[in-house]
Coordinates of C-alpha atoms in Angstrom, one line a residue:
M1 CA 56.7 285.4 105.4
E2 CA 60.4 285.9 106.1
K3 CA 62.6 286.8 103.1
I4 CA 66.2 285.7 103.2
A5 CA 68.8 286.1 100.5
I6 CA 71.5 283.4 99.8
S7 CA 74.5 285.6 98.9
S8 CA 78.2 285.6 98.0
T9 CA 80.2 287.9 95.7
K10 CA 82.1 284.9 94.4
G11 CA 80.5 282.7 91.7
G12 CA 80.8 278.9 91.8
V13 CA 80.6 278.5 95.6
G14 CA 77.2 276.7 95.4
K15 CA 74.6 279.4 96.2
T16 CA 72.1 277.8 93.9
S17 CA 72.4 274.3 95.1
L18 CA 72.4 275.5 98.7
T19 CA 69.2 277.4 98.1
V20 CA 67.5 274.3 96.9
L21 CA 68.9 272.1 99.7
I22 CA 67.9 274.7 102.4
A23 CA 64.4 274.9 100.9
K24 CA 64.0 271.1 101.0
H25 CA 65.4 270.9 104.5
L26 CA 63.0 273.5 105.8
Q27 CA 60.2 271.8 103.8
S28 CA 60.9 268.6 105.6
K29 CA 60.2 270.4 108.9
G30 CA 56.7 271.1 107.7
L31 CA 57.4 274.7 106.6
K32 CA 56.0 276.3 103.4
I33 CA 58.9 277.5 101.2
G34 CA 59.3 279.7 98.1
I35 CA 62.3 280.5 96.0
V36 CA 63.2 283.4 93.9
D37 CA 65.9 282.7 91.3
A38 CA 67.4 286.2 90.9
D39 CA 70.7 285.0 89.3
I40 CA 70.4 286.9 86.0
Y41 CA 73.7 285.5 84.7
G42 CA 72.8 281.8 85.2
P43 CA 69.3 281.0 86.5
N44 CA 69.6 277.3 87.3
I45 CA 67.1 276.7 90.1
L46 CA 64.5 275.4 87.8
R47 CA 66.8 272.8 86.4
L48 CA 67.7 271.6 89.8
L49 CA 64.1 271.3 90.9
D50 CA 62.8 269.7 87.7
F51 CA 65.3 267.4 86.0
K52 CA 62.8 266.7 83.2
N53 CA 63.4 270.2 82.0
K54 CA 59.7 271.1 81.3
Q55 CA 58.6 274.5 80.0
Y56 CA 57.1 276.7 82.7
E57 CA 55.8 280.3 82.7
L58 CA 54.3 282.6 85.3
I59 CA 50.5 283.1 84.8
L60 CA 49.0 286.4 85.5
K61 CA 46.0 286.2 87.9
E62 CA 42.9 288.5 88.1
N63 CA 44.6 290.4 91.0
N64 CA 47.4 291.4 88.6
L65 CA 49.9 289.2 90.4
F66 CA 51.7 286.2 88.9
E67 CA 51.0 282.7 90.1
P68 CA 54.3 281.1 91.1
V69 CA 55.3 277.8 89.6
V70 CA 55.1 275.0 92.2
I71 CA 57.5 272.0 91.9
D72 CA 57.5 269.4 94.6
G73 CA 55.6 271.8 96.9
I74 CA 58.1 274.6 96.5
A75 CA 56.8 277.8 95.0
L76 CA 59.2 279.3 92.4
S77 CA 59.6 282.6 90.6
S78 CA 62.7 282.8 88.3
I79 CA 64.4 285.3 86.1
S80 CA 64.4 282.4 83.6
F81 CA 60.7 282.9 83.1
V82 CA 61.3 286.4 81.7
I83 CA 64.4 285.8 79.6
N84 CA 65.5 283.5 76.8
Q85 CA 67.9 281.2 78.6
S86 CA 69.8 280.4 75.4
E87 CA 70.9 284.0 75.1
A88 CA 73.3 286.1 77.2
V89 CA 71.6 288.8 79.3
A90 CA 72.9 292.3 78.6
W91 CA 70.7 294.5 80.5
R92 CA 71.4 298.0 81.8
G93 CA 70.5 298.8 85.4
P94 CA 66.9 300.0 85.0
M95 CA 65.9 296.9 83.0
L96 CA 67.6 294.5 85.4
S97 CA 66.0 296.2 88.4
S98 CA 62.6 296.1 86.8
A99 CA 62.9 292.4 86.0
I100 CA 64.0 291.5 89.5
K101 CA 61.2 293.6 91.1
Q102 CA 58.7 291.7 88.9
I103 CA 59.7 288.2 90.0
V104 CA 59.8 289.2 93.7
T105 CA 57.1 291.7 94.4
K106 CA 54.6 290.9 91.6
V107 CA 54.1 287.3 92.6
D108 CA 51.2 286.0 94.8
W109 CA 53.3 284.0 97.2
G110 CA 50.3 283.1 99.4
N111 CA 51.0 281.9 103.0
L112 CA 54.7 281.0 102.9
D113 CA 56.9 280.7 106.0
F114 CA 60.2 281.5 104.1
L115 CA 61.1 283.0 100.8
L116 CA 64.7 282.2 99.8
I117 CA 66.4 284.4 97.2
D118 CA 69.2 282.9 95.2
M119 CA 71.5 285.9 94.5
P120 CA 73.8 286.4 91.5
P121 CA 77.6 286.8 92.1
G122 CA 78.9 290.4 92.4
T123 CA 77.7 293.4 94.3
G124 CA 76.1 295.4 91.5
D125 CA 72.6 296.5 90.5
A126 CA 70.9 293.2 91.5
Y127 CA 72.1 293.6 95.1
L128 CA 71.1 297.2 95.3
T129 CA 67.6 296.3 94.0
I130 CA 67.1 293.4 96.3
F131 CA 68.5 294.9 99.5
D132 CA 68.0 298.6 99.1
E133 CA 64.8 299.0 96.9
I134 CA 62.9 295.8 97.8
K135 CA 64.1 296.0 101.4
I136 CA 65.2 292.5 101.9
K137 CA 67.0 292.8 105.2
K138 CA 68.4 289.3 106.0
S139 CA 71.0 287.2 104.3
L140 CA 72.9 283.9 104.6
L141 CA 76.5 284.1 103.4
V142 CA 78.1 281.3 101.4
A143 CA 81.8 280.7 101.7
V144 CA 84.4 278.2 100.5
D145 CA 87.8 277.7 102.3
D146 CA 89.7 279.5 99.5
E147 CA 91.5 282.8 99.5
L148 CA 89.7 284.2 96.5
S149 CA 86.3 283.2 97.8
I150 CA 87.1 284.7 101.2
D151 CA 88.4 288.0 99.6
D152 CA 85.3 288.3 97.6
L153 CA 83.0 287.5 100.5
K154 CA 84.5 290.4 102.4
K155 CA 83.1 292.7 99.7
T156 CA 79.6 291.2 100.3
D157 CA 80.1 291.7 104.0
N158 CA 81.1 295.4 103.6
L159 CA 78.2 296.1 101.3
F160 CA 75.7 294.5 103.7
N161 CA 77.1 296.6 106.5
K162 CA 76.5 299.7 104.5
L163 CA 72.9 298.7 103.6
N164 CA 72.2 297.5 107.2
V165 CA 71.5 294.0 106.1
S166 CA 71.4 291.5 108.9
Q167 CA 73.8 288.6 108.2
I168 CA 72.4 285.5 109.8
G169 CA 75.7 283.5 109.5
I170 CA 78.0 281.7 107.1
I171 CA 77.4 278.4 105.4
E172 CA 80.7 276.7 104.5
N173 CA 80.4 274.8 101.3
L174 CA 82.5 272.3 99.3
S175 CA 84.8 271.5 102.2
E176 CA 87.7 269.2 101.5
K177 CA 88.5 268.8 105.2
F178 CA 86.1 265.9 105.7
L179 CA 84.1 263.3 103.7
L180 CA 80.4 262.7 103.5
G181 CA 79.4 260.8 106.6
D182 CA 82.3 262.2 108.7
K183 CA 82.0 264.7 111.5
P184 CA 82.3 268.2 110.0
I185 CA 85.5 270.1 110.4
L186 CA 84.8 273.9 110.2
S187 CA 87.3 276.1 108.4
K188 CA 89.6 277.9 110.8
K189 CA 90.5 280.3 108.0
I190 CA 86.9 281.4 107.5
Q191 CA 86.4 281.7 111.2
D192 CA 89.5 283.9 111.5
E193 CA 88.6 286.1 108.6
F194 CA 85.0 286.6 109.8
P195 CA 85.2 286.7 113.6
N196 CA 81.8 288.4 113.9
H197 CA 80.0 285.8 111.9
K198 CA 79.2 282.2 113.0
I199 CA 79.6 279.3 110.6
L200 CA 76.2 277.7 110.8
F201 CA 77.2 274.4 109.2
S202 CA 79.6 273.0 106.7
L203 CA 79.0 270.7 103.8
P204 CA 81.6 268.4 102.2
R205 CA 82.5 268.4 98.5
I206 CA 80.8 265.3 97.0
P207 CA 80.9 263.6 93.5
K208 CA 78.4 265.0 91.0
S209 CA 76.3 261.8 90.9
Q210 CA 75.9 261.9 94.6
F211 CA 75.2 265.6 94.5
Y212 CA 72.3 265.2 92.1
N213 CA 70.8 262.5 94.2
E214 CA 70.9 264.8 97.2
I215 CA 69.3 267.6 95.2
R216 CA 66.4 265.3 94.3
K217 CA 65.9 264.1 97.8
I218 CA 68.1 265.4 100.6
S219 CA 69.4 262.3 102.4
K220 CA 72.9 262.1 103.7
L221 CA 73.6 265.8 103.7
K222 CA 70.6 266.5 106.0
D223 CA 72.7 265.3 108.9
Y224 CA 74.9 268.5 108.5
F225 CA 71.9 270.9 108.7
P226 CA 71.1 272.3 112.2
D227 CA 67.6 271.3 113.3
K228 CA 66.6 274.9 114.0
L229 CA 68.1 276.6 110.9
L230 CA 66.3 279.9 110.4
T231 CA 63.6 278.9 112.9

């Protein structure tokens, strides 16, 4: 099982939606996929996988590991299973670290090909726990062609260099340079600012109604994913 984090210091760039889309893309290739929703500030993976908003919980097995929730064939462990989602999380470092370790290392993932980890924004305790303590050593970076996003992504890049995290490449999201169905136009600004990282693919900004249809069943966006992404 290969473990890969989906990361960006900047919030609102689409890490969560990209995590789900990548999972469904890989699943369409016949691969077994799991997701960890480690976004302590806004764990939304469950809502994107199950629009009926059912109540789920992790069940402890006889081997003292939790059974992941499985939705549409994707195994899921989420911080939302250990917090009250209607309340703000105000955890200090040790509590946060313990919760993240539980939803990653205390789950019986079985025979997965890839485990994708949806990271929170920032470069704080969650990042140190995932990359330094749990030893996740690969990440995809998410960028938007925007000065604030690029500035914040440089912080992620610097942290990963310090922690010796391998950066697979950049996914450009919410591009306004082309429309859905058009040939992608990669951001020159992102390429110039991150010359050592390759933009793996770019996705256009699309209306919300279209976006939720793609989340349910990736269709038109799949044409922008490289065939051998992560494989």
